[in-house]
Short mmCIF file of C-alpha atoms in Angstrom, two decimals:
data_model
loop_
_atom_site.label_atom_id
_atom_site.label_comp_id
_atom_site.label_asym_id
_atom_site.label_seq_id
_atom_site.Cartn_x
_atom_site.Cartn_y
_atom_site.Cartn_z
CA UNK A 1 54.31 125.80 143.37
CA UNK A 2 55.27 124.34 140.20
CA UNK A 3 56.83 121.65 141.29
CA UNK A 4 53.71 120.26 142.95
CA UNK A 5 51.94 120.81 139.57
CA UNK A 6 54.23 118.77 137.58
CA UNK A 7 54.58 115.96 140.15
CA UNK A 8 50.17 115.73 139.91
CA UNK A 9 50.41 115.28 136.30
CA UNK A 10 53.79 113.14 136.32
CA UNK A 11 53.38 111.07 139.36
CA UNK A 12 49.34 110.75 139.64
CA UNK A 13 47.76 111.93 136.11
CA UNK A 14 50.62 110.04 133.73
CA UNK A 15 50.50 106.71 135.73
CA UNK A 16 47.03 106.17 136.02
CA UNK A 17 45.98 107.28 132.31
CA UNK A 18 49.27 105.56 130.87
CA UNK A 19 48.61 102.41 132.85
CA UNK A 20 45.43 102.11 131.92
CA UNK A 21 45.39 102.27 128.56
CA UNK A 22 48.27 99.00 129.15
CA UNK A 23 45.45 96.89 131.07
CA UNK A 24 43.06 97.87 128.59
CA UNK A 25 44.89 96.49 125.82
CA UNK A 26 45.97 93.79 127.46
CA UNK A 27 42.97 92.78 128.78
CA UNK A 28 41.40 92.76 125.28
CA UNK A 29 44.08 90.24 123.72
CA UNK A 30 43.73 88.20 126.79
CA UNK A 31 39.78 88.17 126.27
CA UNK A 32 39.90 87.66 122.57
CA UNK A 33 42.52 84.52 123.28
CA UNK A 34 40.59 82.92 125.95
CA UNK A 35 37.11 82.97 124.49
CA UNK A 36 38.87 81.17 121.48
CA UNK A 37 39.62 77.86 123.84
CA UNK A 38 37.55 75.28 125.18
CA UNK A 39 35.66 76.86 127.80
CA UNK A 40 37.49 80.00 127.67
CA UNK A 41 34.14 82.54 127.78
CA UNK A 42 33.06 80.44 130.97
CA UNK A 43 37.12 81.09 132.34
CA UNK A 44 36.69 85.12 131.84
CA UNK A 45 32.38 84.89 132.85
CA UNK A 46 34.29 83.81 136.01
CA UNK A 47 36.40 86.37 136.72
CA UNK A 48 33.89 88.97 135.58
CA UNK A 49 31.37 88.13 138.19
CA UNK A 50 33.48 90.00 140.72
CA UNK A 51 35.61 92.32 138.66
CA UNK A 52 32.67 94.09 136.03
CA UNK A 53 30.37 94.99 138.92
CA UNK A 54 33.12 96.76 140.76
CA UNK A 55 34.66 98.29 137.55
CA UNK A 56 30.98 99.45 136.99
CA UNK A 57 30.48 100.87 140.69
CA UNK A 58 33.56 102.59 140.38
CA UNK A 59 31.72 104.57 137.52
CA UNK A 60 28.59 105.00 140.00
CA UNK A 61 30.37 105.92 143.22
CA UNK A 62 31.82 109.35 141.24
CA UNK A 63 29.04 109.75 139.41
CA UNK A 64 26.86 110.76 142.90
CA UNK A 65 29.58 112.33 144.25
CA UNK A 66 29.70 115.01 141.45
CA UNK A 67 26.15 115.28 141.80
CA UNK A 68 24.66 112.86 138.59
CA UNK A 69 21.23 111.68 138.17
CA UNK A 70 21.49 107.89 137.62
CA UNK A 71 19.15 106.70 134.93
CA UNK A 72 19.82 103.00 134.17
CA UNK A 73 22.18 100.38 135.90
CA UNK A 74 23.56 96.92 134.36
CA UNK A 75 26.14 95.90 136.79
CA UNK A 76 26.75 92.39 134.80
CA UNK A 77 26.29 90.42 131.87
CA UNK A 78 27.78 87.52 130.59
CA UNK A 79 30.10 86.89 127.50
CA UNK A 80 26.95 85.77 125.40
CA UNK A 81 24.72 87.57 126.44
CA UNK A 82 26.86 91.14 126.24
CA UNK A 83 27.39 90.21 122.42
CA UNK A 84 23.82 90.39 122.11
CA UNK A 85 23.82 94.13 123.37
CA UNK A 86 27.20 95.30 121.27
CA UNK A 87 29.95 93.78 123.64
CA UNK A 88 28.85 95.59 126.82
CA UNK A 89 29.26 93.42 129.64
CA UNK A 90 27.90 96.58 132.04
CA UNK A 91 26.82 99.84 132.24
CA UNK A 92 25.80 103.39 134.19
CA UNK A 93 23.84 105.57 132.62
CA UNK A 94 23.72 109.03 134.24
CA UNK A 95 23.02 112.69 133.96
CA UNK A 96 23.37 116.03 135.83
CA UNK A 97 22.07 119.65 135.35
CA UNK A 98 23.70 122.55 134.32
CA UNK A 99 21.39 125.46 135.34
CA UNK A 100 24.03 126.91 137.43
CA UNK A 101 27.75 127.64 137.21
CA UNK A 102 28.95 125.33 139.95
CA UNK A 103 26.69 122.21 138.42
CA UNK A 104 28.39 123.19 135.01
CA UNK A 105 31.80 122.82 137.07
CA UNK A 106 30.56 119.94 139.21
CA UNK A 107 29.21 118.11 135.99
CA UNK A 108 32.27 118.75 133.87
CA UNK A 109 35.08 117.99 136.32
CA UNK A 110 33.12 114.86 137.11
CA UNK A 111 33.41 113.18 133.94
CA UNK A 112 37.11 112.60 134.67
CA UNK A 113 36.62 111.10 137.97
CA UNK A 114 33.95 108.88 136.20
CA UNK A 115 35.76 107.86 133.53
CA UNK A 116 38.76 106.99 135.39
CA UNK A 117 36.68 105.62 138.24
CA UNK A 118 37.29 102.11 138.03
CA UNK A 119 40.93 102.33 138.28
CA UNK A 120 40.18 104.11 141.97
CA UNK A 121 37.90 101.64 143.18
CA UNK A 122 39.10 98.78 142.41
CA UNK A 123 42.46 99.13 144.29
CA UNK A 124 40.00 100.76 146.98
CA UNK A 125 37.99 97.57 147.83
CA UNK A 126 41.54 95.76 147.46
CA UNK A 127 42.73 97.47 150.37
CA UNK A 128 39.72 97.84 152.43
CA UNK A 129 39.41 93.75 151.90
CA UNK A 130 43.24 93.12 152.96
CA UNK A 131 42.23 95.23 156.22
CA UNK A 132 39.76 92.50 156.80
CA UNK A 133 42.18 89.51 156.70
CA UNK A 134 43.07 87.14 159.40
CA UNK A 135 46.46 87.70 160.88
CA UNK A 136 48.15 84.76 159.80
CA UNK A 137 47.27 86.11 156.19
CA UNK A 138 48.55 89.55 156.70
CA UNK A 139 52.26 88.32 157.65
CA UNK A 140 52.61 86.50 154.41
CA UNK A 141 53.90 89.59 152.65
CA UNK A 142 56.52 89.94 155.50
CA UNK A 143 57.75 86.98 155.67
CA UNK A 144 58.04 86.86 151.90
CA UNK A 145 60.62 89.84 152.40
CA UNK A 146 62.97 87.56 154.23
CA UNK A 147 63.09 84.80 151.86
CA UNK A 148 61.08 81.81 150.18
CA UNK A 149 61.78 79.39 153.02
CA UNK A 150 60.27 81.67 156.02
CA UNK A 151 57.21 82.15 153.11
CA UNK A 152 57.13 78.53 152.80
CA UNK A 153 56.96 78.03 156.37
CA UNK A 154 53.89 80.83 157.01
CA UNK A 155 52.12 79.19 154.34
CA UNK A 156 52.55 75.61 156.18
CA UNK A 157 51.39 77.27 159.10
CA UNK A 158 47.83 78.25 157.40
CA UNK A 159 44.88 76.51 158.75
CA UNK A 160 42.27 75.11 156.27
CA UNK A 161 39.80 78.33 156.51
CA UNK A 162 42.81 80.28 156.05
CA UNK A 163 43.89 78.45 152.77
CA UNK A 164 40.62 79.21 151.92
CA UNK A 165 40.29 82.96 152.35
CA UNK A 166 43.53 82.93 150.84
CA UNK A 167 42.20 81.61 147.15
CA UNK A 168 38.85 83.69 147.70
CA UNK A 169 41.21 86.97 148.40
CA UNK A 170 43.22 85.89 145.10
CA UNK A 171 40.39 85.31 143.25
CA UNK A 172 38.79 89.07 143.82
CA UNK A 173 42.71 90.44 143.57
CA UNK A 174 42.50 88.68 139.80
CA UNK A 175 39.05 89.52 138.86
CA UNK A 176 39.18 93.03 139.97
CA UNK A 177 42.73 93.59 138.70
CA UNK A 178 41.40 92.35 134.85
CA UNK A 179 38.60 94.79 134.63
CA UNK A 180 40.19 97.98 135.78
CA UNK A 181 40.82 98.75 132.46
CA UNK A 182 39.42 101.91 130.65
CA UNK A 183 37.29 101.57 128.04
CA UNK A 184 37.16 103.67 124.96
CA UNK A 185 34.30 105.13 126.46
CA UNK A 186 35.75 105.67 129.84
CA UNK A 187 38.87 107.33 128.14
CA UNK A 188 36.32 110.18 126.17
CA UNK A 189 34.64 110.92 129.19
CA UNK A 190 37.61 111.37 131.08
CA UNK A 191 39.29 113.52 128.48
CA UNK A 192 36.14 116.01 128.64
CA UNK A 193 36.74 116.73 132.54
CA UNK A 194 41.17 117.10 131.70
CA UNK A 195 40.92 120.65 131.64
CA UNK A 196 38.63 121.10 134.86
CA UNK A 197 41.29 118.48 136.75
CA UNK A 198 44.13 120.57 135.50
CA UNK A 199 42.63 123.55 136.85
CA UNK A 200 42.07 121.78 140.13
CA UNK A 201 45.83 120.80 140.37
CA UNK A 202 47.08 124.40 139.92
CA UNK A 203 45.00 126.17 142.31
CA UNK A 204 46.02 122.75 144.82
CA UNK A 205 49.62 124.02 143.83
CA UNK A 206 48.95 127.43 144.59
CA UNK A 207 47.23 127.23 147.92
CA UNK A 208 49.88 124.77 149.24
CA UNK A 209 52.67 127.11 148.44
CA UNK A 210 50.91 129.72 149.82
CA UNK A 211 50.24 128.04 153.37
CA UNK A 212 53.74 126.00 153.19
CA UNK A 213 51.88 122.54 152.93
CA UNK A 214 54.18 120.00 152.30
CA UNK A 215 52.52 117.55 149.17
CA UNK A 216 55.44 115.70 148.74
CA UNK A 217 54.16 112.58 151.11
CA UNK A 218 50.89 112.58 149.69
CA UNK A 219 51.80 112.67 145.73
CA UNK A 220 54.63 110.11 146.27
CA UNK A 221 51.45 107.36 148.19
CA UNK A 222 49.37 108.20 145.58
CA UNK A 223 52.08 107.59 143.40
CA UNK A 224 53.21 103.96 144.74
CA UNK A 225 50.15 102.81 145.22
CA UNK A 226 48.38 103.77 142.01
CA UNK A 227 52.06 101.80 140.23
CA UNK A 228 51.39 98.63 142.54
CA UNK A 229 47.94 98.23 141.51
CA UNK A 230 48.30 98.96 137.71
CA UNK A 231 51.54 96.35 137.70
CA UNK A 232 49.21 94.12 139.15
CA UNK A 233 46.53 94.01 136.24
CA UNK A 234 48.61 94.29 134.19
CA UNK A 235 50.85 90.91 135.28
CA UNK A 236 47.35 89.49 135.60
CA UNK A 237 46.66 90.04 131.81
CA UNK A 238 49.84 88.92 130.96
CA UNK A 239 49.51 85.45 133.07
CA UNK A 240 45.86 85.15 130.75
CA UNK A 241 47.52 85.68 127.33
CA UNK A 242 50.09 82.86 128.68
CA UNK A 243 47.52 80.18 129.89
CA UNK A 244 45.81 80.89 126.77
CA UNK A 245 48.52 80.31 124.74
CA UNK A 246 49.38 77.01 125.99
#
């Protein structure tokens, strides 16, 4: 039973709070170098046409799942227009009542899956997209496995409309992958709901030792998945912080 328990907070918990707080910080010095360049707010306005709604929804989508009232929604802003309104470039605003026990619980153990939401549905709509993908796109990946001249030769292979889906499937991978960060804000809000997830994990624990369920599969997807998409941001940060430096 304890294993299972420490493998949720190593495997699942640790990466996506630890990883996180990387893209976050990257993010920021990648911002803050950009915006100083010639056209550099127009560069990461860009970008954040695809990636701050989706960070934002990611807030939403947990939010009515755990039962919240939504109040107010800002999905986007731009650069200039976000300094104007204390650096926000988007925003949920929510509530939920606590008359009950089970809204207390439901509101409480929310505000983790809020706070970490974008970091969930980003990687989400990244999969759901690649699903949608011609053929000729999907073998890429597996023919990169074999070597750079059988990737050389898919990519010779593309058609026109495929080269094209190619840089609009890039182009969301980047934008998403740059705003999956978590906010100060997001990282409080999470924090409040830690004990509530904690609770969750042990009883999880406890129940699948008791029926003989085998976790192992699950923890190790969530595990691979949740490293591929946070090594992703964060190379994406790192590849802004270079252009900007040149």
């Amino acid at each position: 039973m304890l294993n299972y328990f420490v493998q949720l907070n190593l495997r699942f918990l640790l990466v996506i709070v630890t990883f996180g707080i990387i893209m976050g910080k990257t993010r920021e010095i990648a911002t803050r170098n950009i915006t100083n360049k010639a056209f550099g707010t127009h560069i990461i306005n860009f970008f954040n046409l695809i990636g701050i709604p989706v960070h934002e929804l990611g807030h939403l989508i947990f939010g009515l799942l755990f039962g919240y009232h939504i109040d107010k929604i800002c999905l986007y802003r731009t650069t200039k227009k976000a300094k104007q309104h204390g650096g926000t470039l988007g925003f949920v605003k929510m509530h939920h009542k606590r008359n009950t026990l089970f809204q207390q619980l439901m509101a409480d153990m929310g505000q983790f899956f809020i706070g970490i939401g974008p970091l969930l549905s980003g990687p989400t709509i990244i999969l759901v997209i690649s699903f949608l993908l011609p053929d000729s796109l999907k073998t890429l990946p597996h023919s990169f496995q074999h070597g750079a001249q059988f990737f050389l030769k898919a990519l010779h292979q593309l058609s026109g409309t495929d080269i094209i889906i190619l840089f609009i499937y890039l182009y969301i991978i980047i934008g998403i992958s740059l705003n999956m960060e978590l906010s100060r804000q997001d990282l409080n809000l999470a924090w409040k709901g830690l004990f509530l997830l904690e609770l969750f994990f042990f009883m999880l624990s406890a129940i699948s030792a008791l029926f003989q369920w085998d976790l192992t599969f699950w923890i190790n997807l969530l595990f691979q998945w949740n490293l591929l998409i946070s090594c992703v941001g964060i190379i994406c940060s790192l590849m802004a912080n270079l252009i900007a430096l040149i």
